[in-house]
Amino acid sequence: MKKYVFAAASTLALAASSIAQAGPEAEVLHWWTSGGEAKSVAVLQQEFSANGGTWTDMPVAGGGGDAAMTALRARVLSGNAPTAVQLKGPAIQEWYEEGVLADISNVAEAEGWDKVLPASIAAHMKCEGQWCAAPVNVHRVDWLWANAEILSANGIEMPTSWDEFNAAAEKLQAAGVIPLAHGGQAWQDATVFEVVALGLLGAEDFHKAFVELDPTTLGSDKMVAVFDQMRRMRGYVDSNFPGRDWNLATSMVMNGEAAFQIMGDWAKGEFMAAGKVPGEDFLCASAPGAGFLYNVDSFAMFDVDGADKQDGQALLAKLIVGQNFQKVFNLNKGSIPARVDVAMDEFDSCAHLSASEMTASSEEGSLLPSYAHGMAMRGAQSGAITDVVTAHFNSDMSSAEAVKMLTQAVANSL
Ligand code: GAL
């Protein structure tokens, strides 16, 4: 009898404990696995747990998120979508059109997102008028990072034109210094390409080429000049660049193995995580050219069953756009808040430069969506462009051939 009583009691206790654990829960798919990224996503995980949420982490390593998106497709196709997914740009609307996203308008309206988000950011988060994603930040892509000591020792100022960049690179190379730290992965080649393209095309023609996909601009002599500069950039990287992860390239600049890196300001998250001080250990400057390439990270909630998961989605959405998270997360991530009402006094000089140049570029009409980070166009088109860019970077393809391939690849992808 006693044995049965004990068994019954333990079963009840187990049931009670599982009921007690019931509450908001979320399995979260993301690709934030580097030092700075992991510190940043931990902020969300901690806030979620502090609010009674049970977080199941689903990190998929691979900068830029290509591997994470492959994992997402597999999970959705198997009818087992994660609760929340790091998803951004037109990919949000593409998944919405598959009928698999949850509507989070009730959270957005209750929290007044429309009042605190810039219209350009809010537009990316809506699907046919309903809110379908929650924005985390504003990353800027067109940054030039440098090792302060290397530049000072070689009498080099931060370049303000691509001619100045090339002169600095030649001088560094002659002194035995690797000019450009780079990771030979398609998304990183695309990142450098779009930064060079903004600088040499200008904002208007960048928009024509990579937002409007205008064939004349894609096939123009100015685009030939972009590939000419990419050929020069290929000459400034070290022989071990193929396959290198972006944060290892950042470490090369951090440790004085290379002078520059062209990368979004998630690179600043790496410098900060290593205790480096902007303006002293490393320098930040907008890459040569006028404009601002934005990359807004966001989370979309997938249509899942169960009140606990749906409660988890609502809690996540509320926290993500909350003032405290928007400050603490972005201090770690290297980005600036998506919300316009977050005090910037704790942010560093690079973040202030980003915020001021985002405002200025918005007023000048040169605030542009990043093509390389999935903000400017749908996957088929961005993939077609990146295939040409990385093929050119990793071969002796001529600029003229690259431009011809570019216009054909985009036309074939439509
Ligand atoms: C971007 C993402 C950033 C950062 C970067 C490197 O696409 O928006 O948050 O994670 O990839 O992985």
CSV table of C-alpha atoms and ligand atoms in Angstrom, one decimal:
chain,number,residue,atom,x,y,z
A,1,MET,CA,0.0,0.0,0.0
A,2,LYS,CA,2.8,2.4,1.1
A,3,LYS,CA,4.6,1.8,-2.2
A,4,TYR,CA,1.4,2.8,-4.2
A,5,VAL,CA,0.8,5.8,-1.9
A,6,PHE,CA,4.4,7.0,-2.6
A,7,ALA,CA,4.0,6.4,-6.3
A,8,ALA,CA,0.8,8.4,-6.4
A,9,ALA,CA,2.3,11.2,-4.3
A,10,SER,CA,5.4,11.5,-6.6
A,11,THR,CA,3.1,11.5,-9.7
A,12,LEU,CA,1.0,14.3,-8.2
A,13,ALA,CA,4.2,16.2,-7.3
A,14,LEU,CA,5.5,15.7,-10.8
A,15,ALA,CA,2.2,16.9,-12.3
A,16,ALA,CA,2.1,19.8,-10.0
A,17,SER,CA,5.7,20.8,-10.8
A,18,SER,CA,5.1,20.5,-14.5
A,19,ILE,CA,1.9,22.7,-14.1
A,20,ALA,CA,4.0,25.0,-12.0
A,21,GLN,CA,6.5,25.2,-14.8
A,22,ALA,CA,3.7,25.9,-17.3
A,23,GLY,CA,3.9,29.5,-18.5
A,24,PRO,CA,5.4,31.4,-21.4
A,25,GLU,CA,7.9,29.3,-23.4
A,26,ALA,CA,9.8,29.8,-26.6
A,27,GLU,CA,12.3,27.9,-28.7
A,28,VAL,CA,14.3,30.6,-30.3
A,29,LEU,CA,16.3,30.1,-33.6
A,30,HIS,CA,19.1,32.6,-34.2
A,31,TRP,CA,22.7,32.7,-35.5
A,32,TRP,CA,24.2,34.9,-32.8
A,33,THR,CA,27.1,32.7,-31.6
A,34,SER,CA,30.2,34.9,-31.7
A,35,GLY,CA,31.5,36.5,-28.5
A,36,GLY,CA,29.7,39.8,-28.9
A,37,GLU,CA,26.6,38.2,-30.4
A,38,ALA,CA,26.3,35.6,-27.6
A,39,LYS,CA,26.6,38.3,-24.9
A,40,SER,CA,23.8,40.2,-26.7
A,41,VAL,CA,21.3,37.4,-27.1
A,42,ALA,CA,21.9,36.4,-23.5
A,43,VAL,CA,20.3,39.8,-22.6
A,44,LEU,CA,17.0,38.7,-24.2
A,45,GLN,CA,17.2,35.2,-22.7
A,46,GLN,CA,17.7,36.7,-19.2
A,47,GLU,CA,14.9,39.2,-19.6
A,48,PHE,CA,12.6,36.4,-20.9
A,49,SER,CA,13.5,34.1,-17.9
A,50,ALA,CA,13.1,37.0,-15.4
A,51,ASN,CA,9.6,37.4,-16.7
A,52,GLY,CA,8.7,33.8,-16.1
A,53,GLY,CA,9.6,32.5,-19.6
A,54,THR,CA,11.2,29.2,-20.4
A,55,TRP,CA,13.7,29.7,-23.2
A,56,THR,CA,14.9,26.9,-25.4
A,57,ASP,CA,18.0,28.1,-27.3
A,58,MET,CA,18.4,27.1,-30.9
A,59,PRO,CA,21.6,28.7,-32.1
A,60,VAL,CA,22.7,27.9,-35.6
A,61,ALA,CA,26.3,29.1,-36.1
A,62,GLY,CA,27.3,30.8,-39.3
A,63,GLY,CA,27.7,34.6,-39.7
A,64,GLY,CA,25.1,36.3,-41.9
A,65,GLY,CA,22.5,33.6,-41.1
A,66,ASP,CA,22.6,31.4,-44.3
A,67,ALA,CA,22.9,28.2,-42.2
A,68,ALA,CA,20.2,29.4,-39.8
A,69,MET,CA,17.8,30.0,-42.7
A,70,THR,CA,18.5,26.5,-44.0
A,71,ALA,CA,17.7,25.0,-40.6
A,72,LEU,CA,14.5,27.1,-40.5
A,73,ARG,CA,13.3,25.7,-43.9
A,74,ALA,CA,13.9,22.2,-42.7
A,75,ARG,CA,11.9,22.7,-39.4
A,76,VAL,CA,9.0,24.4,-41.2
A,77,LEU,CA,8.9,21.8,-43.9
A,78,SER,CA,8.7,19.1,-41.2
A,79,GLY,CA,5.8,20.9,-39.6
A,80,ASN,CA,7.7,21.8,-36.5
A,81,ALA,CA,8.5,25.5,-36.7
A,82,PRO,CA,10.5,27.1,-33.9
A,83,THR,CA,8.4,29.5,-31.7
A,84,ALA,CA,10.5,32.6,-32.6
A,85,VAL,CA,13.1,33.1,-35.4
A,86,GLN,CA,15.7,35.7,-36.2
A,87,LEU,CA,14.3,36.8,-39.5
A,88,LYS,CA,14.7,40.1,-41.3
A,89,GLY,CA,13.9,42.2,-44.4
A,90,PRO,CA,11.7,40.8,-47.2
A,91,ALA,CA,12.2,37.3,-46.0
A,92,ILE,CA,9.6,38.2,-43.3
A,93,GLN,CA,7.0,38.8,-46.0
A,94,GLU,CA,8.1,35.8,-47.9
A,95,TRP,CA,7.5,33.6,-44.9
A,96,TYR,CA,4.2,35.4,-44.3
A,97,GLU,CA,3.1,34.5,-47.8
A,98,GLU,CA,3.7,30.9,-46.9
A,99,GLY,CA,1.0,31.4,-44.2
A,100,VAL,CA,3.2,30.4,-41.3
A,101,LEU,CA,3.7,33.6,-39.3
A,102,ALA,CA,1.7,34.6,-36.3
A,103,ASP,CA,0.0,38.0,-36.0
A,104,ILE,CA,1.6,40.0,-33.2
A,105,SER,CA,-0.5,43.2,-33.8
A,106,ASN,CA,-2.1,43.0,-30.4
A,107,VAL,CA,1.3,43.3,-28.7
A,108,ALA,CA,2.4,46.0,-31.1
A,109,GLU,CA,-0.7,48.1,-30.6
A,110,ALA,CA,-0.8,47.7,-26.8
A,111,GLU,CA,2.9,48.8,-26.7
A,112,GLY,CA,2.5,51.6,-29.2
A,113,TRP,CA,5.2,50.5,-31.6
A,114,ASP,CA,4.0,52.8,-34.3
A,115,LYS,CA,4.8,55.8,-32.1
A,116,VAL,CA,8.4,54.8,-31.2
A,117,LEU,CA,9.6,53.1,-34.4
A,118,PRO,CA,10.8,55.0,-37.6
A,119,ALA,CA,8.4,54.4,-40.4
A,120,SER,CA,11.1,52.8,-42.5
A,121,ILE,CA,11.7,50.1,-39.8
A,122,ALA,CA,8.0,49.6,-39.0
A,123,ALA,CA,7.3,48.9,-42.7
A,124,HIS,CA,9.7,46.0,-42.7
A,125,MET,CA,7.8,44.5,-39.7
A,126,LYS,CA,4.4,44.5,-41.3
A,127,CYS,CA,2.6,42.0,-43.5
A,128,GLU,CA,-0.5,43.2,-45.3
A,129,GLY,CA,-1.0,45.8,-42.5
A,130,GLN,CA,-0.6,43.5,-39.5
A,131,TRP,CA,2.6,43.3,-37.4
A,132,CYS,CA,4.5,40.1,-38.2
A,133,ALA,CA,7.9,40.8,-36.7
A,134,ALA,CA,9.6,42.7,-33.8
A,135,PRO,CA,12.6,44.9,-34.5
A,136,VAL,CA,15.7,44.5,-32.4
A,137,ASN,CA,18.2,47.1,-33.6
A,138,VAL,CA,19.7,49.1,-36.4
A,139,HIS,CA,23.0,47.8,-37.6
A,140,ARG,CA,25.0,49.9,-40.1
A,141,VAL,CA,26.9,47.9,-42.7
A,142,ASP,CA,29.1,50.5,-44.3
A,143,TRP,CA,31.8,50.8,-41.6
A,144,LEU,CA,35.5,50.9,-41.8
A,145,TRP,CA,37.2,49.5,-38.7
A,146,ALA,CA,40.9,50.0,-38.1
A,147,ASN,CA,43.7,49.2,-35.6
A,148,ALA,CA,44.6,52.6,-34.2
A,149,GLU,CA,48.2,51.7,-33.5
A,150,ILE,CA,48.9,50.4,-37.0
A,151,LEU,CA,47.5,53.5,-38.6
A,152,SER,CA,49.4,55.8,-36.3
A,153,ALA,CA,52.7,53.9,-36.7
A,154,ASN,CA,52.3,54.1,-40.5
A,155,GLY,CA,51.2,57.7,-40.6
A,156,ILE,CA,47.8,56.9,-42.0
A,157,GLU,CA,44.5,58.7,-41.4
A,158,MET,CA,41.1,57.0,-41.9
A,159,PRO,CA,40.5,57.1,-45.6
A,160,THR,CA,37.6,59.2,-46.8
A,161,SER,CA,37.7,58.0,-50.5
A,162,TRP,CA,38.5,54.7,-52.2
A,163,ASP,CA,41.6,56.3,-53.7
A,164,GLU,CA,42.8,57.2,-50.2
A,165,PHE,CA,41.9,53.6,-49.1
A,166,ASN,CA,44.0,52.2,-52.0
A,167,ALA,CA,46.9,54.5,-51.2
A,168,ALA,CA,46.8,53.5,-47.5
A,169,ALA,CA,46.6,49.8,-48.4
A,170,GLU,CA,49.6,50.0,-50.8
A,171,LYS,CA,51.6,51.8,-48.1
A,172,LEU,CA,50.7,49.2,-45.5
A,173,GLN,CA,51.5,46.3,-47.9
A,174,ALA,CA,54.9,47.8,-48.6
A,175,ALA,CA,55.5,47.9,-44.8
A,176,GLY,CA,54.6,44.2,-44.5
A,177,VAL,CA,51.1,44.8,-42.9
A,178,ILE,CA,48.0,43.0,-44.1
A,179,PRO,CA,45.8,45.9,-45.3
A,180,LEU,CA,42.4,44.2,-45.2
A,181,ALA,CA,41.2,41.5,-42.8
A,182,HIS,CA,38.6,39.5,-44.6
A,183,GLY,CA,36.7,36.3,-44.3
A,184,GLY,CA,36.2,34.5,-47.6
A,185,GLN,CA,32.5,33.6,-47.3
A,186,ALA,CA,30.0,34.7,-49.9
A,187,TRP,CA,28.1,36.9,-47.5
A,188,GLN,CA,31.3,38.7,-46.4
A,189,ASP,CA,32.3,39.2,-50.1
A,190,ALA,CA,28.8,40.6,-50.6
A,191,THR,CA,29.2,42.9,-47.6
A,192,VAL,CA,32.5,44.4,-48.9
A,193,PHE,CA,30.9,44.7,-52.4
A,194,GLU,CA,27.9,46.6,-51.4
A,195,VAL,CA,30.0,49.0,-49.3
A,196,VAL,CA,32.3,49.7,-52.3
A,197,ALA,CA,29.2,50.0,-54.5
A,198,LEU,CA,27.6,52.6,-52.3
A,199,GLY,CA,30.8,54.6,-52.3
A,200,LEU,CA,31.4,54.5,-56.1
A,201,LEU,CA,27.8,54.4,-57.4
A,202,GLY,CA,26.4,56.9,-54.9
A,203,ALA,CA,23.1,56.5,-53.1
A,204,GLU,CA,20.8,57.1,-56.1
A,205,ASP,CA,22.4,54.6,-58.4
A,206,PHE,CA,22.8,52.1,-55.5
A,207,HIS,CA,19.0,52.3,-55.0
A,208,LYS,CA,18.5,51.9,-58.8
A,209,ALA,CA,20.8,48.8,-58.9
A,210,PHE,CA,20.0,47.0,-55.7
A,211,VAL,CA,16.5,48.1,-54.8
A,212,GLU,CA,15.0,48.7,-58.2
A,213,LEU,CA,17.2,46.0,-59.9
A,214,ASP,CA,17.5,48.4,-62.8
A,215,PRO,CA,19.3,46.6,-65.6
A,216,THR,CA,20.9,49.7,-67.1
A,217,THR,CA,22.5,50.6,-63.8
A,218,LEU,CA,23.5,47.0,-63.1
A,219,GLY,CA,25.2,46.9,-66.5
A,220,SER,CA,26.7,50.4,-66.3
A,221,ASP,CA,30.3,51.5,-66.6
A,222,LYS,CA,30.0,52.7,-62.9
A,223,MET,CA,29.3,49.0,-62.0
A,224,VAL,CA,32.4,48.0,-63.9
A,225,ALA,CA,34.4,50.4,-61.7
A,226,VAL,CA,32.9,48.8,-58.6
A,227,PHE,CA,34.2,45.4,-59.8
A,228,ASP,CA,37.6,47.1,-60.6
A,229,GLN,CA,37.8,48.2,-57.0
A,230,MET,CA,36.8,44.7,-55.8
A,231,ARG,CA,39.7,43.3,-57.8
A,232,ARG,CA,42.0,45.7,-55.9
A,233,MET,CA,40.4,44.7,-52.6
A,234,ARG,CA,41.2,41.0,-53.4
A,235,GLY,CA,44.9,42.1,-53.6
A,236,TYR,CA,44.8,43.5,-50.1
A,237,VAL,CA,43.7,40.3,-48.2
A,238,ASP,CA,46.0,37.6,-46.8
A,239,SER,CA,46.4,34.2,-48.3
A,240,ASN,CA,44.4,32.5,-45.5
A,241,PHE,CA,41.2,34.5,-46.1
A,242,PRO,CA,39.1,31.7,-47.7
A,243,GLY,CA,36.4,30.4,-45.2
A,244,ARG,CA,37.5,32.6,-42.3
A,245,ASP,CA,34.7,33.6,-40.0
A,246,TRP,CA,34.0,37.3,-39.8
A,247,ASN,CA,34.8,37.6,-36.1
A,248,LEU,CA,38.2,36.0,-36.7
A,249,ALA,CA,38.9,38.8,-39.2
A,250,THR,CA,37.8,41.3,-36.6
A,251,SER,CA,40.3,39.6,-34.2
A,252,MET,CA,43.1,40.2,-36.8
A,253,VAL,CA,42.4,43.9,-36.6
A,254,MET,CA,42.0,43.8,-32.8
A,255,ASN,CA,45.4,42.0,-32.4
A,256,GLY,CA,47.3,44.1,-34.9
A,257,GLU,CA,47.6,41.3,-37.6
A,258,ALA,CA,45.8,43.5,-40.1
A,259,ALA,CA,44.9,47.2,-40.4
A,260,PHE,CA,41.3,47.4,-41.7
A,261,GLN,CA,38.1,45.4,-41.8
A,262,ILE,CA,35.0,46.4,-43.8
A,263,MET,CA,32.1,45.0,-41.8
A,264,GLY,CA,28.8,45.9,-40.1
A,265,ASP,CA,28.9,47.2,-36.6
A,266,TRP,CA,28.4,43.8,-35.1
A,267,ALA,CA,32.2,43.9,-35.4
A,268,LYS,CA,32.1,46.6,-32.7
A,269,GLY,CA,30.4,44.1,-30.5
A,270,GLU,CA,33.5,41.9,-30.8
A,271,PHE,CA,35.8,44.8,-29.9
A,272,MET,CA,33.7,45.7,-26.9
A,273,ALA,CA,33.4,42.1,-25.7
A,274,ALA,CA,37.2,42.0,-25.7
A,275,GLY,CA,37.4,45.2,-23.7
A,276,LYS,CA,38.7,47.3,-26.5
A,277,VAL,CA,38.1,51.1,-26.4
A,278,PRO,CA,36.8,53.0,-29.5
A,279,GLY,CA,39.1,55.9,-30.5
A,280,GLU,CA,42.0,54.3,-28.5
A,281,ASP,CA,42.4,50.6,-29.5
A,282,PHE,CA,40.3,50.7,-32.6
A,283,LEU,CA,38.9,53.4,-34.9
A,284,CYS,CA,35.5,53.5,-36.6
A,285,ALA,CA,34.5,55.6,-39.6
A,286,SER,CA,31.8,55.4,-42.2
A,287,ALA,CA,33.3,53.7,-45.2
A,288,PRO,CA,34.2,56.1,-48.1
A,289,GLY,CA,31.0,57.4,-49.7
A,290,ALA,CA,27.8,59.1,-48.8
A,291,GLY,CA,24.9,57.2,-47.4
A,292,PHE,CA,23.9,54.7,-44.7
A,293,LEU,CA,23.3,51.0,-45.4
A,294,TYR,CA,20.9,49.7,-42.7
A,295,ASN,CA,20.4,46.2,-41.5
A,296,VAL,CA,17.6,45.7,-39.0
A,297,ASP,CA,17.6,42.5,-37.0
A,298,SER,CA,14.2,41.3,-36.0
A,299,PHE,CA,12.3,38.2,-34.7
A,300,ALA,CA,9.2,36.7,-36.4
A,301,MET,CA,6.8,34.5,-34.4
A,302,PHE,CA,5.8,31.4,-36.3
A,303,ASP,CA,2.3,29.9,-36.1
A,304,VAL,CA,2.6,27.3,-33.4
A,305,ASP,CA,0.1,25.4,-31.2
A,306,GLY,CA,-0.2,25.7,-27.4
A,307,ALA,CA,-1.1,28.6,-25.1
A,308,ASP,CA,2.4,28.5,-23.4
A,309,LYS,CA,4.2,29.0,-26.7
A,310,GLN,CA,1.8,31.8,-27.8
A,311,ASP,CA,2.2,33.4,-24.5
A,312,GLY,CA,6.0,33.1,-25.0
A,313,GLN,CA,5.7,34.8,-28.4
A,314,ALA,CA,3.7,37.7,-26.9
A,315,LEU,CA,6.2,38.1,-24.1
A,316,LEU,CA,9.2,38.0,-26.4
A,317,ALA,CA,7.7,40.6,-28.8
A,318,LYS,CA,7.0,42.9,-25.9
A,319,LEU,CA,10.5,42.5,-24.4
A,320,ILE,CA,12.3,42.9,-27.8
A,321,VAL,CA,10.9,46.4,-28.4
A,322,GLY,CA,11.0,47.3,-24.7
A,323,GLN,CA,13.1,50.3,-23.7
A,324,ASN,CA,15.4,48.5,-21.4
A,325,PHE,CA,16.2,45.6,-23.8
A,326,GLN,CA,16.7,48.1,-26.6
A,327,LYS,CA,19.4,49.8,-24.6
A,328,VAL,CA,21.2,46.9,-23.0
A,329,PHE,CA,21.1,44.6,-26.0
A,330,ASN,CA,22.4,47.3,-28.4
A,331,LEU,CA,25.2,48.4,-26.0
A,332,ASN,CA,26.5,44.8,-26.4
A,333,LYS,CA,25.6,44.2,-30.0
A,334,GLY,CA,27.3,47.2,-31.6
A,335,SER,CA,24.1,48.4,-33.1
A,336,ILE,CA,21.8,51.3,-32.1
A,337,PRO,CA,18.2,50.9,-30.8
A,338,ALA,CA,15.4,50.5,-33.3
A,339,ARG,CA,13.2,52.7,-30.9
A,340,VAL,CA,13.7,56.4,-31.3
A,341,ASP,CA,13.1,57.2,-27.6
A,342,VAL,CA,16.1,55.3,-26.0
A,343,ALA,CA,18.6,57.6,-24.2
A,344,MET,CA,22.0,57.3,-26.0
A,345,ASP,CA,24.2,58.7,-23.2
A,346,GLU,CA,25.6,55.3,-22.4
A,347,PHE,CA,26.5,54.6,-26.0
A,348,ASP,CA,30.0,55.2,-27.4
A,349,SER,CA,31.2,57.6,-30.1
A,350,CYS,CA,30.7,55.0,-32.9
A,351,ALA,CA,27.1,54.6,-32.0
A,352,HIS,CA,26.6,58.3,-31.8
A,353,LEU,CA,28.1,58.6,-35.3
A,354,SER,CA,25.8,55.9,-36.5
A,355,ALA,CA,22.7,57.6,-35.0
A,356,SER,CA,23.6,61.0,-36.4
A,357,GLU,CA,24.4,59.7,-39.8
A,358,MET,CA,21.3,57.6,-39.9
A,359,THR,CA,19.2,60.8,-39.3
A,360,ALA,CA,21.2,62.8,-41.8
A,361,SER,CA,21.0,60.1,-44.5
A,362,SER,CA,17.3,59.7,-43.9
A,363,GLU,CA,16.8,63.5,-44.5
A,364,GLU,CA,19.0,63.4,-47.6
A,365,GLY,CA,17.4,60.3,-49.1
A,366,SER,CA,20.5,58.2,-48.8
A,367,LEU,CA,19.3,55.8,-46.0
A,368,LEU,CA,19.4,52.5,-47.9
A,369,PRO,CA,18.6,48.9,-47.2
A,370,SER,CA,21.5,46.5,-47.2
A,371,TYR,CA,21.4,44.1,-50.1
A,372,ALA,CA,24.1,41.8,-48.5
A,373,HIS,CA,22.1,41.4,-45.3
A,374,GLY,CA,18.8,40.7,-46.8
A,375,MET,CA,17.0,44.0,-46.4
A,376,ALA,CA,16.8,45.2,-50.1
A,377,MET,CA,15.3,42.4,-52.1
A,378,ARG,CA,14.0,38.9,-51.9
A,379,GLY,CA,16.2,35.8,-51.6
A,380,ALA,CA,16.3,34.7,-55.2
A,381,GLN,CA,17.6,38.1,-56.4
A,382,SER,CA,20.1,38.7,-53.6
A,383,GLY,CA,21.4,35.1,-54.0
A,384,ALA,CA,21.9,35.7,-57.8
A,385,ILE,CA,23.9,38.9,-57.1
A,386,THR,CA,26.0,37.3,-54.4
A,387,ASP,CA,26.9,34.3,-56.6
A,388,VAL,CA,28.4,36.7,-59.2
A,389,VAL,CA,30.2,38.8,-56.6
A,390,THR,CA,31.8,35.9,-54.9
A,391,ALA,CA,32.7,34.2,-58.2
A,392,HIS,CA,34.4,37.4,-59.3
A,393,PHE,CA,36.3,37.8,-56.0
A,394,ASN,CA,37.6,34.3,-56.1
A,395,SER,CA,38.7,34.2,-59.7
A,396,ASP,CA,40.4,36.3,-62.3
A,397,MET,CA,37.1,37.2,-63.9
A,398,SER,CA,37.2,40.6,-65.6
A,399,SER,CA,35.0,43.4,-64.4
A,400,ALA,CA,33.3,43.5,-67.8
A,401,GLU,CA,32.5,39.8,-67.5
A,402,ALA,CA,31.2,40.2,-64.0
A,403,VAL,CA,28.9,43.0,-65.0
A,404,LYS,CA,27.5,41.0,-67.9
A,405,MET,CA,27.0,38.0,-65.5
A,406,LEU,CA,25.3,40.3,-63.0
A,407,THR,CA,22.7,41.7,-65.3
A,408,GLN,CA,22.0,38.2,-66.7
A,409,ALA,CA,21.8,36.6,-63.3
A,410,VAL,CA,19.3,39.2,-62.0
A,411,ALA,CA,17.2,39.0,-65.1
A,412,ASN,CA,17.1,35.2,-64.9
A,413,SER,CA,16.1,35.3,-61.2
A,414,LEU,CA,13.0,37.5,-61.6
B,1,GAL,C1,23.9,39.8,-39.8
B,1,GAL,C2,23.1,40.1,-38.6
B,1,GAL,C3,23.9,40.6,-37.5
B,1,GAL,C4,25.2,39.8,-37.3
B,1,GAL,C5,25.9,39.4,-38.6
B,1,GAL,C6,27.0,38.4,-38.4
B,1,GAL,O1,23.1,39.3,-40.9
B,1,GAL,O2,22.0,41.0,-38.9
B,1,GAL,O3,23.1,40.7,-36.3
B,1,GAL,O4,24.8,38.7,-36.6
B,1,GAL,O5,24.9,38.9,-39.5
B,1,GAL,O6,26.5,37.2,-38.1
